């Protein structure tokens, strides 16, 4: 599925089968989960995507070809996962200090390099990962972005005992399971009046669930905002105990309104999360099957990618949309 112009539908058309170049793997795609970032690209909210572009950065597939001079732990037929961070230079100050997620020259799967809304894709072997055998191809796909970005957001909260989550979508649902597994007290904030999602959060194990216009019954040690709604930042700050942190877990967010300095005072912190590192992927993919983290999914054939995106935009999905390349 090819995007020629943001704010237009994807086009299903034949493209030449790619070849694995130096340091690359050619992967036959089995599944690719649909992410809110895909919507941001299609809707023109992320600037300067590669065009034409094949979307998709939660890719599960099998290695079909290994490029020349590829020092890889993979063999033909191995199952791999391909996430958002697709390439870094390894030389800039960020890469050399363990912060490759901030690389000045980074390339991103399904944004600045072609992704997985396709039968085949090519990926840098360094940024491909073996996947836990516990999960099938559909189950594991959402872990490759909602899981990984969620995990990085969660780890930035440190040892916070009372954790708030604003927006209970795909990433929040996955990371809530990790938080509960690790013994955190979970407080979930949804759209005001969304009692169904609030009840689902309580059933999962949340100590409290309510609307984003409410204050929790206890001050929070940390909060993660997964909704792309800037006004939630000062709201979450007001819910924090002294020294607490608000982590913004999305790649795109609407503008944050002004707020009194008193809401930030007493060493409260606001932090964003940018991309992920390979260490995040290694840690989370080792942890996920021990929890075990489970994703709710809804499958679509590749030909219905636009339908999946439209339903995501309208909030009409029953789980994470996962494109299946071979519907048979």
PDB file of C-alpha atoms in Angstrom:
ATOM      1  CA  UNK A   1       0.000   0.000   0.000  1.00  0.00           C
ATOM      2  CA  UNK A   2       1.620   3.232  -1.175  1.00  0.00           C
ATOM      3  CA  UNK A   3       1.070   6.766   0.135  1.00  0.00           C
ATOM      4  CA  UNK A   4       1.731   9.345  -2.585  1.00  0.00           C
ATOM      5  CA  UNK A   5       0.461  12.400  -0.744  1.00  0.00           C
ATOM      6  CA  UNK A   6      -0.444  13.023   2.904  1.00  0.00           C
ATOM      7  CA  UNK A   7      -4.177  13.514   3.485  1.00  0.00           C
ATOM      8  CA  UNK A   8      -4.983  11.016   0.744  1.00  0.00           C
ATOM      9  CA  UNK A   9      -5.848   7.328   0.926  1.00  0.00           C
ATOM     10  CA  UNK A  10      -3.228   4.657   0.414  1.00  0.00           C
ATOM     11  CA  UNK A  11      -3.065   3.143  -3.052  1.00  0.00           C
ATOM     12  CA  UNK A  12      -2.816  -0.614  -3.593  1.00  0.00           C
ATOM     13  CA  UNK A  13      -0.446  -1.182  -6.487  1.00  0.00           C
ATOM     14  CA  UNK A  14       2.323  -3.497  -7.601  1.00  0.00           C
ATOM     15  CA  UNK A  15       5.841  -2.416  -6.719  1.00  0.00           C
ATOM     16  CA  UNK A  16       9.090  -4.189  -7.642  1.00  0.00           C
ATOM     17  CA  UNK A  17      10.196  -6.762  -5.107  1.00  0.00           C
ATOM     18  CA  UNK A  18      13.076  -5.162  -3.182  1.00  0.00           C
ATOM     19  CA  UNK A  19      16.492  -6.735  -2.711  1.00  0.00           C
ATOM     20  CA  UNK A  20      18.604  -6.901   0.417  1.00  0.00           C
ATOM     21  CA  UNK A  21      21.543  -4.537   0.160  1.00  0.00           C
ATOM     22  CA  UNK A  22      24.675  -4.387   2.228  1.00  0.00           C
ATOM     23  CA  UNK A  23      23.886  -4.962   5.897  1.00  0.00           C
ATOM     24  CA  UNK A  24      20.218  -5.586   5.163  1.00  0.00           C
ATOM     25  CA  UNK A  25      17.620  -8.329   5.371  1.00  0.00           C
ATOM     26  CA  UNK A  26      14.844  -8.944   2.867  1.00  0.00           C
ATOM     27  CA  UNK A  27      11.797  -9.946   4.895  1.00  0.00           C
ATOM     28  CA  UNK A  28       8.559 -11.507   3.677  1.00  0.00           C
ATOM     29  CA  UNK A  29       5.942  -9.706   5.755  1.00  0.00           C
ATOM     30  CA  UNK A  30       3.389 -11.828   7.589  1.00  0.00           C
ATOM     31  CA  UNK A  31       1.648  -9.120   9.630  1.00  0.00           C
ATOM     32  CA  UNK A  32       1.961  -5.413  10.340  1.00  0.00           C
ATOM     33  CA  UNK A  33       0.068  -3.702  13.146  1.00  0.00           C
ATOM     34  CA  UNK A  34      -1.499  -0.295  12.550  1.00  0.00           C
ATOM     35  CA  UNK A  35      -0.263   2.549  14.759  1.00  0.00           C
ATOM     36  CA  UNK A  36      -1.562   6.039  15.578  1.00  0.00           C
ATOM     37  CA  UNK A  37       1.698   7.339  14.089  1.00  0.00           C
ATOM     38  CA  UNK A  38       0.547   5.917  10.739  1.00  0.00           C
ATOM     39  CA  UNK A  39      -2.518   8.134  11.065  1.00  0.00           C
ATOM     40  CA  UNK A  40      -0.356  11.149  11.881  1.00  0.00           C
ATOM     41  CA  UNK A  41       1.618  10.529   8.666  1.00  0.00           C
ATOM     42  CA  UNK A  42      -1.469  10.011   6.492  1.00  0.00           C
ATOM     43  CA  UNK A  43      -3.200  13.044   7.995  1.00  0.00           C
ATOM     44  CA  UNK A  44      -0.180  15.281   7.362  1.00  0.00           C
ATOM     45  CA  UNK A  45       0.567  15.888  11.041  1.00  0.00           C
ATOM     46  CA  UNK A  46       4.160  14.635  10.788  1.00  0.00           C
ATOM     47  CA  UNK A  47       6.307  16.690   8.410  1.00  0.00           C
ATOM     48  CA  UNK A  48       8.302  15.603   5.363  1.00  0.00           C
ATOM     49  CA  UNK A  49       7.626  11.871   5.060  1.00  0.00           C
ATOM     50  CA  UNK A  50       9.433   9.994   2.300  1.00  0.00           C
ATOM     51  CA  UNK A  51       7.154  10.024  -0.739  1.00  0.00           C
ATOM     52  CA  UNK A  52       6.046   7.762  -2.216  1.00  0.00           C
ATOM     53  CA  UNK A  53       5.937   5.834   1.053  1.00  0.00           C
ATOM     54  CA  UNK A  54       4.943   2.401   2.285  1.00  0.00           C
ATOM     55  CA  UNK A  55       3.651   2.820   5.846  1.00  0.00           C
ATOM     56  CA  UNK A  56       4.000   0.427   8.762  1.00  0.00           C
ATOM     57  CA  UNK A  57       6.504  -0.072  11.575  1.00  0.00           C
ATOM     58  CA  UNK A  58       5.184  -2.989  13.627  1.00  0.00           C
ATOM     59  CA  UNK A  59       6.343  -5.633  11.195  1.00  0.00           C
ATOM     60  CA  UNK A  60       6.506  -9.396  11.670  1.00  0.00           C
ATOM     61  CA  UNK A  61       7.970 -11.580   8.957  1.00  0.00           C
ATOM     62  CA  UNK A  62      10.503 -14.179   7.852  1.00  0.00           C
ATOM     63  CA  UNK A  63      13.998 -13.577   6.490  1.00  0.00           C
ATOM     64  CA  UNK A  64      14.089 -14.350   2.769  1.00  0.00           C
ATOM     65  CA  UNK A  65      17.485 -12.954   1.792  1.00  0.00           C
ATOM     66  CA  UNK A  66      20.588 -11.685   3.597  1.00  0.00           C
ATOM     67  CA  UNK A  67      22.560  -8.907   1.959  1.00  0.00           C
ATOM     68  CA  UNK A  68      26.296  -8.888   1.393  1.00  0.00           C
ATOM     69  CA  UNK A  69      28.580  -8.043   4.314  1.00  0.00           C
ATOM     70  CA  UNK A  70      25.701  -8.475   6.738  1.00  0.00           C
ATOM     71  CA  UNK A  71      27.007  -9.430  10.158  1.00  0.00           C
ATOM     72  CA  UNK A  72      23.700 -10.830  11.356  1.00  0.00           C
ATOM     73  CA  UNK A  73      22.518 -13.288  13.957  1.00  0.00           C
ATOM     74  CA  UNK A  74      19.670 -14.283  11.624  1.00  0.00           C
ATOM     75  CA  UNK A  75      19.409 -17.042   9.057  1.00  0.00           C
ATOM     76  CA  UNK A  76      17.059 -17.589   6.131  1.00  0.00           C
ATOM     77  CA  UNK A  77      13.612 -18.471   7.483  1.00  0.00           C
ATOM     78  CA  UNK A  78      14.057 -16.864  10.908  1.00  0.00           C
ATOM     79  CA  UNK A  79      11.146 -14.835  12.231  1.00  0.00           C
ATOM     80  CA  UNK A  80      11.978 -11.194  12.947  1.00  0.00           C
ATOM     81  CA  UNK A  81      10.298  -8.062  14.201  1.00  0.00           C
ATOM     82  CA  UNK A  82      10.986  -4.646  12.673  1.00  0.00           C
ATOM     83  CA  UNK A  83      10.117  -1.529  14.744  1.00  0.00           C
ATOM     84  CA  UNK A  84       9.960   2.269  14.246  1.00  0.00           C
ATOM     85  CA  UNK A  85      13.689   3.000  14.609  1.00  0.00           C
ATOM     86  CA  UNK A  86      15.123   1.634  11.390  1.00  0.00           C
ATOM     87  CA  UNK A  87      18.665   3.030  11.112  1.00  0.00           C
ATOM     88  CA  UNK A  88      21.168   5.203  12.986  1.00  0.00           C
ATOM     89  CA  UNK A  89      24.621   6.415  12.012  1.00  0.00           C
ATOM     90  CA  UNK A  90      26.311   4.992  15.137  1.00  0.00           C
ATOM     91  CA  UNK A  91      28.719   7.941  15.151  1.00  0.00           C
ATOM     92  CA  UNK A  92      26.939  11.050  16.450  1.00  0.00           C
ATOM     93  CA  UNK A  93      27.189  12.154  20.082  1.00  0.00           C
ATOM     94  CA  UNK A  94      23.814  10.584  20.862  1.00  0.00           C
ATOM     95  CA  UNK A  95      24.657   7.180  19.415  1.00  0.00           C
ATOM     96  CA  UNK A  96      28.026   7.161  21.185  1.00  0.00           C
ATOM     97  CA  UNK A  97      26.382   7.952  24.531  1.00  0.00           C
ATOM     98  CA  UNK A  98      23.749   5.223  24.466  1.00  0.00           C
ATOM     99  CA  UNK A  99      20.989   7.510  23.180  1.00  0.00           C
ATOM    100  CA  UNK A 100      20.567   6.249  19.639  1.00  0.00           C
ATOM    101  CA  UNK A 101      16.867   7.129  19.797  1.00  0.00           C
ATOM    102  CA  UNK A 102      18.001  10.768  19.453  1.00  0.00           C
ATOM    103  CA  UNK A 103      20.421  10.179  16.554  1.00  0.00           C
ATOM    104  CA  UNK A 104      20.736  13.281  14.380  1.00  0.00           C
ATOM    105  CA  UNK A 105      20.511  11.206  11.204  1.00  0.00           C
ATOM    106  CA  UNK A 106      18.085   8.475  12.292  1.00  0.00           C
ATOM    107  CA  UNK A 107      15.706   6.904   9.786  1.00  0.00           C
ATOM    108  CA  UNK A 108      12.297   5.609  10.710  1.00  0.00           C
ATOM    109  CA  UNK A 109      10.416   2.609   9.373  1.00  0.00           C
ATOM    110  CA  UNK A 110       7.227   3.565   7.576  1.00  0.00           C
ATOM    111  CA  UNK A 111       8.107   7.274   7.647  1.00  0.00           C
ATOM    112  CA  UNK A 112      11.515   8.052   6.153  1.00  0.00           C
ATOM    113  CA  UNK A 113      12.128   4.497   4.882  1.00  0.00           C
ATOM    114  CA  UNK A 114       9.566   2.078   3.493  1.00  0.00           C
ATOM    115  CA  UNK A 115       7.671  -0.048   5.982  1.00  0.00           C
ATOM    116  CA  UNK A 116       5.475  -3.089   6.236  1.00  0.00           C
ATOM    117  CA  UNK A 117       2.143  -2.420   4.499  1.00  0.00           C
ATOM    118  CA  UNK A 118       3.513  -4.722   1.813  1.00  0.00           C
ATOM    119  CA  UNK A 119       4.355  -8.331   1.015  1.00  0.00           C
ATOM    120  CA  UNK A 120       8.112  -7.703   1.311  1.00  0.00           C
ATOM    121  CA  UNK A 121      10.273  -5.131   3.054  1.00  0.00           C
ATOM    122  CA  UNK A 122      13.984  -4.454   3.472  1.00  0.00           C
ATOM    123  CA  UNK A 123      15.437  -3.593   6.867  1.00  0.00           C
ATOM    124  CA  UNK A 124      18.822  -2.912   8.442  1.00  0.00           C
ATOM    125  CA  UNK A 125      19.752  -6.200  10.125  1.00  0.00           C
ATOM    126  CA  UNK A 126      20.991  -4.308  13.218  1.00  0.00           C
ATOM    127  CA  UNK A 127      17.459  -3.079  13.882  1.00  0.00           C
ATOM    128  CA  UNK A 128      15.633  -6.393  13.521  1.00  0.00           C
ATOM    129  CA  UNK A 129      14.768  -8.511  16.542  1.00  0.00           C
ATOM    130  CA  UNK A 130      14.016 -12.150  17.279  1.00  0.00           C
ATOM    131  CA  UNK A 131      10.491 -12.549  18.613  1.00  0.00           C
ATOM    132  CA  UNK A 132       9.220 -14.593  21.579  1.00  0.00           C
ATOM    133  CA  UNK A 133       7.910 -17.972  20.478  1.00  0.00           C
ATOM    134  CA  UNK A 134       4.957 -17.609  22.866  1.00  0.00           C
ATOM    135  CA  UNK A 135       3.220 -15.264  20.418  1.00  0.00           C
ATOM    136  CA  UNK A 136       1.887 -15.895  16.930  1.00  0.00           C
ATOM    137  CA  UNK A 137       2.374 -13.372  14.118  1.00  0.00           C
ATOM    138  CA  UNK A 138      -0.803 -11.418  14.894  1.00  0.00           C
ATOM    139  CA  UNK A 139      -0.349 -11.347  18.674  1.00  0.00           C
ATOM    140  CA  UNK A 140       3.240 -10.115  18.614  1.00  0.00           C
ATOM    141  CA  UNK A 141       2.883  -7.309  16.044  1.00  0.00           C
ATOM    142  CA  UNK A 142       1.438  -4.679  18.468  1.00  0.00           C
ATOM    143  CA  UNK A 143       4.334  -5.229  20.858  1.00  0.00           C
ATOM    144  CA  UNK A 144       6.714  -3.667  18.305  1.00  0.00           C
ATOM    145  CA  UNK A 145       5.537  -0.084  18.809  1.00  0.00           C
ATOM    146  CA  UNK A 146       2.688   0.251  21.278  1.00  0.00           C
ATOM    147  CA  UNK A 147       4.673  -2.119  23.482  1.00  0.00           C
ATOM    148  CA  UNK A 148       8.149  -0.671  22.913  1.00  0.00           C
ATOM    149  CA  UNK A 149       7.271   3.028  23.102  1.00  0.00           C
ATOM    150  CA  UNK A 150       4.997   2.266  26.028  1.00  0.00           C
ATOM    151  CA  UNK A 151       7.809   0.423  27.753  1.00  0.00           C
ATOM    152  CA  UNK A 152      10.252   3.307  27.285  1.00  0.00           C
ATOM    153  CA  UNK A 153       7.626   5.697  28.676  1.00  0.00           C
ATOM    154  CA  UNK A 154       7.007   3.408  31.614  1.00  0.00           C
ATOM    155  CA  UNK A 155      10.703   3.032  32.458  1.00  0.00           C
ATOM    156  CA  UNK A 156      11.050   6.820  32.606  1.00  0.00           C
ATOM    157  CA  UNK A 157       8.673   6.788  35.602  1.00  0.00           C
ATOM    158  CA  UNK A 158      11.350   5.012  37.656  1.00  0.00           C
ATOM    159  CA  UNK A 159      10.048   3.221  40.745  1.00  0.00           C
ATOM    160  CA  UNK A 160       6.811   5.198  40.996  1.00  0.00           C
ATOM    161  CA  UNK A 161       4.349   3.252  43.127  1.00  0.00           C
ATOM    162  CA  UNK A 162       1.214   5.216  42.205  1.00  0.00           C
ATOM    163  CA  UNK A 163       1.113   5.412  38.425  1.00  0.00           C
ATOM    164  CA  UNK A 164      -1.474   7.292  36.399  1.00  0.00           C
ATOM    165  CA  UNK A 165      -2.176   6.566  32.732  1.00  0.00           C
ATOM    166  CA  UNK A 166      -4.044   9.108  30.612  1.00  0.00           C
ATOM    167  CA  UNK A 167      -5.600   7.562  27.532  1.00  0.00           C
ATOM    168  CA  UNK A 168      -6.259   3.831  27.669  1.00  0.00           C
ATOM    169  CA  UNK A 169      -5.528   2.751  24.099  1.00  0.00           C
ATOM    170  CA  UNK A 170      -3.163   0.128  22.712  1.00  0.00           C
ATOM    171  CA  UNK A 171       0.079   1.219  24.399  1.00  0.00           C
ATOM    172  CA  UNK A 172      -1.616   1.926  27.722  1.00  0.00           C
ATOM    173  CA  UNK A 173      -3.315  -1.473  27.790  1.00  0.00           C
ATOM    174  CA  UNK A 174      -0.016  -3.277  27.195  1.00  0.00           C
ATOM    175  CA  UNK A 175       2.020  -1.277  29.694  1.00  0.00           C
ATOM    176  CA  UNK A 176      -0.698  -1.442  32.344  1.00  0.00           C
ATOM    177  CA  UNK A 177      -0.124  -5.195  32.377  1.00  0.00           C
ATOM    178  CA  UNK A 178       3.596  -4.675  33.030  1.00  0.00           C
ATOM    179  CA  UNK A 179       2.895  -2.132  35.774  1.00  0.00           C
ATOM    180  CA  UNK A 180       0.477  -4.465  37.540  1.00  0.00           C
ATOM    181  CA  UNK A 181       2.909  -7.374  37.150  1.00  0.00           C
ATOM    182  CA  UNK A 182       5.545  -5.254  38.891  1.00  0.00           C
ATOM    183  CA  UNK A 183       3.215  -4.342  41.747  1.00  0.00           C
ATOM    184  CA  UNK A 184       2.354  -0.728  40.907  1.00  0.00           C
ATOM    185  CA  UNK A 185      -0.916   0.920  41.949  1.00  0.00           C
ATOM    186  CA  UNK A 186      -2.580   1.882  38.680  1.00  0.00           C
ATOM    187  CA  UNK A 187      -4.888   4.871  38.146  1.00  0.00           C
ATOM    188  CA  UNK A 188      -6.488   5.142  34.693  1.00  0.00           C
ATOM    189  CA  UNK A 189      -7.947   8.269  33.084  1.00  0.00           C
ATOM    190  CA  UNK A 190     -10.219   8.040  30.030  1.00  0.00           C
ATOM    191  CA  UNK A 191     -12.443  10.391  28.074  1.00  0.00           C
ATOM    192  CA  UNK A 192     -15.059  11.771  30.477  1.00  0.00           C
ATOM    193  CA  UNK A 193     -18.069   9.487  30.512  1.00  0.00           C
ATOM    194  CA  UNK A 194     -16.316   6.478  28.948  1.00  0.00           C
ATOM    195  CA  UNK A 195     -17.493   4.101  31.655  1.00  0.00           C
ATOM    196  CA  UNK A 196     -16.925   1.025  29.478  1.00  0.00           C
ATOM    197  CA  UNK A 197     -13.174   1.659  29.181  1.00  0.00           C
ATOM    198  CA  UNK A 198     -13.010   2.595  32.864  1.00  0.00           C
ATOM    199  CA  UNK A 199     -14.611  -0.704  33.787  1.00  0.00           C
ATOM    200  CA  UNK A 200     -12.219  -2.582  31.512  1.00  0.00           C
ATOM    201  CA  UNK A 201      -9.301  -0.932  33.304  1.00  0.00           C
ATOM    202  CA  UNK A 202     -10.698  -1.941  36.688  1.00  0.00           C
ATOM    203  CA  UNK A 203     -11.223  -5.493  35.474  1.00  0.00           C
ATOM    204  CA  UNK A 204      -7.585  -5.565  34.373  1.00  0.00           C
ATOM    205  CA  UNK A 205      -6.526  -4.548  37.888  1.00  0.00           C
ATOM    206  CA  UNK A 206      -6.535  -0.740  38.096  1.00  0.00           C
ATOM    207  CA  UNK A 207      -7.013   0.609  41.617  1.00  0.00           C
ATOM    208  CA  UNK A 208      -9.111   3.480  40.269  1.00  0.00           C
ATOM    209  CA  UNK A 209     -10.454   4.591  36.879  1.00  0.00           C
ATOM    210  CA  UNK A 210     -12.255   7.779  35.962  1.00  0.00           C
ATOM    211  CA  UNK A 211     -12.495  10.625  33.494  1.00  0.00           C
ATOM    212  CA  UNK A 212      -9.563  12.834  32.570  1.00  0.00           C
ATOM    213  CA  UNK A 213     -11.491  15.731  34.088  1.00  0.00           C
ATOM    214  CA  UNK A 214     -11.320  14.084  37.527  1.00  0.00           C
ATOM    215  CA  UNK A 215      -8.616  14.049  40.186  1.00  0.00           C
ATOM    216  CA  UNK A 216      -7.489  10.647  41.496  1.00  0.00           C
ATOM    217  CA  UNK A 217      -8.218   9.725  45.121  1.00  0.00           C
ATOM    218  CA  UNK A 218      -4.471   9.798  45.870  1.00  0.00           C
ATOM    219  CA  UNK A 219      -1.621  11.949  44.582  1.00  0.00           C
ATOM    220  CA  UNK A 220       0.369  10.202  41.836  1.00  0.00           C
ATOM    221  CA  UNK A 221       4.098   9.549  41.842  1.00  0.00           C
ATOM    222  CA  UNK A 222       4.114   9.530  38.030  1.00  0.00           C
ATOM    223  CA  UNK A 223       1.771   9.815  35.088  1.00  0.00           C
ATOM    224  CA  UNK A 224       2.083   8.728  31.461  1.00  0.00           C
ATOM    225  CA  UNK A 225       0.065  10.534  28.807  1.00  0.00           C
ATOM    226  CA  UNK A 226      -0.636   8.339  25.808  1.00  0.00           C
ATOM    227  CA  UNK A 227      -3.446  10.498  24.409  1.00  0.00           C
ATOM    228  CA  UNK A 228      -2.189  13.131  21.951  1.00  0.00           C
ATOM    229  CA  UNK A 229      -3.985  15.881  23.881  1.00  0.00           C
ATOM    230  CA  UNK A 230      -1.759  18.728  25.073  1.00  0.00           C
ATOM    231  CA  UNK A 231      -4.169  20.079  27.749  1.00  0.00           C
ATOM    232  CA  UNK A 232      -3.740  16.810  29.648  1.00  0.00           C
ATOM    233  CA  UNK A 233      -0.193  17.855  30.600  1.00  0.00           C
ATOM    234  CA  UNK A 234      -1.179  20.554  33.136  1.00  0.00           C
ATOM    235  CA  UNK A 235      -4.064  18.334  34.261  1.00  0.00           C
ATOM    236  CA  UNK A 236      -1.641  15.511  35.033  1.00  0.00           C
ATOM    237  CA  UNK A 237       0.764  17.899  36.777  1.00  0.00           C
ATOM    238  CA  UNK A 238      -1.974  18.883  39.205  1.00  0.00           C
ATOM    239  CA  UNK A 239      -2.497  15.210  40.047  1.00  0.00           C
ATOM    240  CA  UNK A 240       1.180  14.654  40.971  1.00  0.00           C
ATOM    241  CA  UNK A 241       2.774  14.438  44.386  1.00  0.00           C
ATOM    242  CA  UNK A 242       5.957  16.433  45.002  1.00  0.00           C
ATOM    243  CA  UNK A 243       8.849  15.282  42.835  1.00  0.00           C
ATOM    244  CA  UNK A 244       6.539  13.433  40.444  1.00  0.00           C
ATOM    245  CA  UNK A 245       6.996  13.130  36.688  1.00  0.00           C
ATOM    246  CA  UNK A 246       4.644  13.465  33.730  1.00  0.00           C
ATOM    247  CA  UNK A 247       5.835  11.455  30.719  1.00  0.00           C
ATOM    248  CA  UNK A 248       4.421  12.307  27.300  1.00  0.00           C
ATOM    249  CA  UNK A 249       4.465   9.036  25.397  1.00  0.00           C
ATOM    250  CA  UNK A 250       3.356  10.131  21.926  1.00  0.00           C
ATOM    251  CA  UNK A 251       5.381  11.247  18.916  1.00  0.00           C
ATOM    252  CA  UNK A 252       2.805  13.968  18.222  1.00  0.00           C
ATOM    253  CA  UNK A 253       0.709  16.018  20.640  1.00  0.00           C
ATOM    254  CA  UNK A 254      -1.503  19.070  20.327  1.00  0.00           C
ATOM    255  CA  UNK A 255      -0.235  22.285  21.889  1.00  0.00           C
ATOM    256  CA  UNK A 256       0.189  22.395  25.662  1.00  0.00           C
ATOM    257  CA  UNK A 257      -1.632  25.389  27.160  1.00  0.00           C
ATOM    258  CA  UNK A 258       0.033  27.722  29.650  1.00  0.00           C
ATOM    259  CA  UNK A 259      -0.275  26.840  33.318  1.00  0.00           C
ATOM    260  CA  UNK A 260       0.800  28.345  36.663  1.00  0.00           C
ATOM    261  CA  UNK A 261       4.378  27.738  37.751  1.00  0.00           C
ATOM    262  CA  UNK A 262       2.973  26.493  41.060  1.00  0.00           C
ATOM    263  CA  UNK A 263       1.751  23.362  39.262  1.00  0.00           C
ATOM    264  CA  UNK A 264       5.335  22.542  38.239  1.00  0.00           C
ATOM    265  CA  UNK A 265       7.051  23.674  41.426  1.00  0.00           C
ATOM    266  CA  UNK A 266       8.297  21.258  44.124  1.00  0.00           C
ATOM    267  CA  UNK A 267      10.507  19.478  41.597  1.00  0.00           C
ATOM    268  CA  UNK A 268       7.805  18.064  39.384  1.00  0.00           C
ATOM    269  CA  UNK A 269       9.074  17.115  35.925  1.00  0.00           C
ATOM    270  CA  UNK A 270       7.676  16.977  32.387  1.00  0.00           C
ATOM    271  CA  UNK A 271       9.442  14.621  29.967  1.00  0.00           C
ATOM    272  CA  UNK A 272       8.837  13.530  26.401  1.00  0.00           C
ATOM    273  CA  UNK A 273       9.719  10.160  24.922  1.00  0.00           C
ATOM    274  CA  UNK A 274      11.375  10.033  21.514  1.00  0.00           C
ATOM    275  CA  UNK A 275      11.515   6.797  19.554  1.00  0.00           C
ATOM    276  CA  UNK A 276      13.231   3.796  21.166  1.00  0.00           C
ATOM    277  CA  UNK A 277      16.576   2.095  21.478  1.00  0.00           C
ATOM    278  CA  UNK A 278      17.582  -1.462  20.713  1.00  0.00           C
ATOM    279  CA  UNK A 279      18.068  -1.963  24.424  1.00  0.00           C
ATOM    280  CA  UNK A 280      14.390  -1.098  24.970  1.00  0.00           C
ATOM    281  CA  UNK A 281      13.424  -3.765  22.443  1.00  0.00           C
ATOM    282  CA  UNK A 282      15.666  -6.423  23.953  1.00  0.00           C
ATOM    283  CA  UNK A 283      14.383  -5.751  27.480  1.00  0.00           C
ATOM    284  CA  UNK A 284      10.701  -5.579  26.615  1.00  0.00           C
ATOM    285  CA  UNK A 285      10.646  -8.611  24.304  1.00  0.00           C
ATOM    286  CA  UNK A 286      12.320 -10.612  27.076  1.00  0.00           C
ATOM    287  CA  UNK A 287       9.857  -9.357  29.704  1.00  0.00           C
ATOM    288  CA  UNK A 288       6.610  -9.541  27.726  1.00  0.00           C
ATOM    289  CA  UNK A 289       6.172 -13.343  27.682  1.00  0.00           C
ATOM    290  CA  UNK A 290       6.881 -13.543  31.422  1.00  0.00           C
ATOM    291  CA  UNK A 291       4.006 -11.200  32.327  1.00  0.00           C
ATOM    292  CA  UNK A 292       2.538 -12.333  29.880  1.00  0.00           C
ATOM    293  CA  UNK A 293       1.567  -9.163  28.007  1.00  0.00           C
ATOM    294  CA  UNK A 294      -1.500  -9.768  25.838  1.00  0.00           C
ATOM    295  CA  UNK A 295      -2.826  -7.523  23.073  1.00  0.00           C
ATOM    296  CA  UNK A 296      -6.413  -7.372  21.852  1.00  0.00           C
ATOM    297  CA  UNK A 297      -6.327  -7.417  18.051  1.00  0.00           C
ATOM    298  CA  UNK A 298      -8.608  -7.061  15.068  1.00  0.00           C
ATOM    299  CA  UNK A 299      -7.279  -8.352  11.741  1.00  0.00           C
ATOM    300  CA  UNK A 300      -7.658  -6.914   8.237  1.00  0.00           C
ATOM    301  CA  UNK A 301      -6.283  -8.113   4.895  1.00  0.00           C
ATOM    302  CA  UNK A 302      -3.710  -5.781   3.356  1.00  0.00           C
ATOM    303  CA  UNK A 303      -6.292  -4.608   0.810  1.00  0.00           C
ATOM    304  CA  UNK A 304      -8.348  -3.112   3.654  1.00  0.00           C
ATOM    305  CA  UNK A 305      -5.575  -0.946   5.118  1.00  0.00           C
ATOM    306  CA  UNK A 306      -7.582   2.223   4.457  1.00  0.00           C
ATOM    307  CA  UNK A 307     -10.578   0.723   6.249  1.00  0.00           C
ATOM    308  CA  UNK A 308      -8.398  -0.085   9.256  1.00  0.00           C
ATOM    309  CA  UNK A 309      -7.015   3.473   9.323  1.00  0.00           C
ATOM    310  CA  UNK A 310     -10.479   5.007   8.974  1.00  0.00           C
ATOM    311  CA  UNK A 311     -11.862   2.899  11.801  1.00  0.00           C
ATOM    312  CA  UNK A 312      -8.853   3.762  13.968  1.00  0.00           C
ATOM    313  CA  UNK A 313      -9.395   7.480  13.309  1.00  0.00           C
ATOM    314  CA  UNK A 314     -13.075   7.160  14.230  1.00  0.00           C
ATOM    315  CA  UNK A 315     -12.380   5.152  17.401  1.00  0.00           C
ATOM    316  CA  UNK A 316     -14.335   2.164  16.096  1.00  0.00           C
ATOM    317  CA  UNK A 317     -11.746  -0.603  16.522  1.00  0.00           C
ATOM    318  CA  UNK A 318     -12.293  -3.391  19.038  1.00  0.00           C
ATOM    319  CA  UNK A 319      -8.517  -3.904  19.412  1.00  0.00           C
ATOM    320  CA  UNK A 320      -5.225  -3.108  17.696  1.00  0.00           C
ATOM    321  CA  UNK A 321      -5.680  -3.345  13.925  1.00  0.00           C
ATOM    322  CA  UNK A 322      -3.279  -5.854  12.395  1.00  0.00           C
ATOM    323  CA  UNK A 323      -2.844  -6.203   8.650  1.00  0.00           C
ATOM    324  CA  UNK A 324      -2.429  -9.791   7.474  1.00  0.00           C
ATOM    325  CA  UNK A 325      -0.560 -10.070   4.205  1.00  0.00           C
ATOM    326  CA  UNK A 326      -1.756 -13.552   3.222  1.00  0.00           C
ATOM    327  CA  UNK A 327      -5.420 -13.752   4.178  1.00  0.00           C
ATOM    328  CA  UNK A 328      -5.373 -17.461   3.364  1.00  0.00           C
TER     329      UNK A 328
END
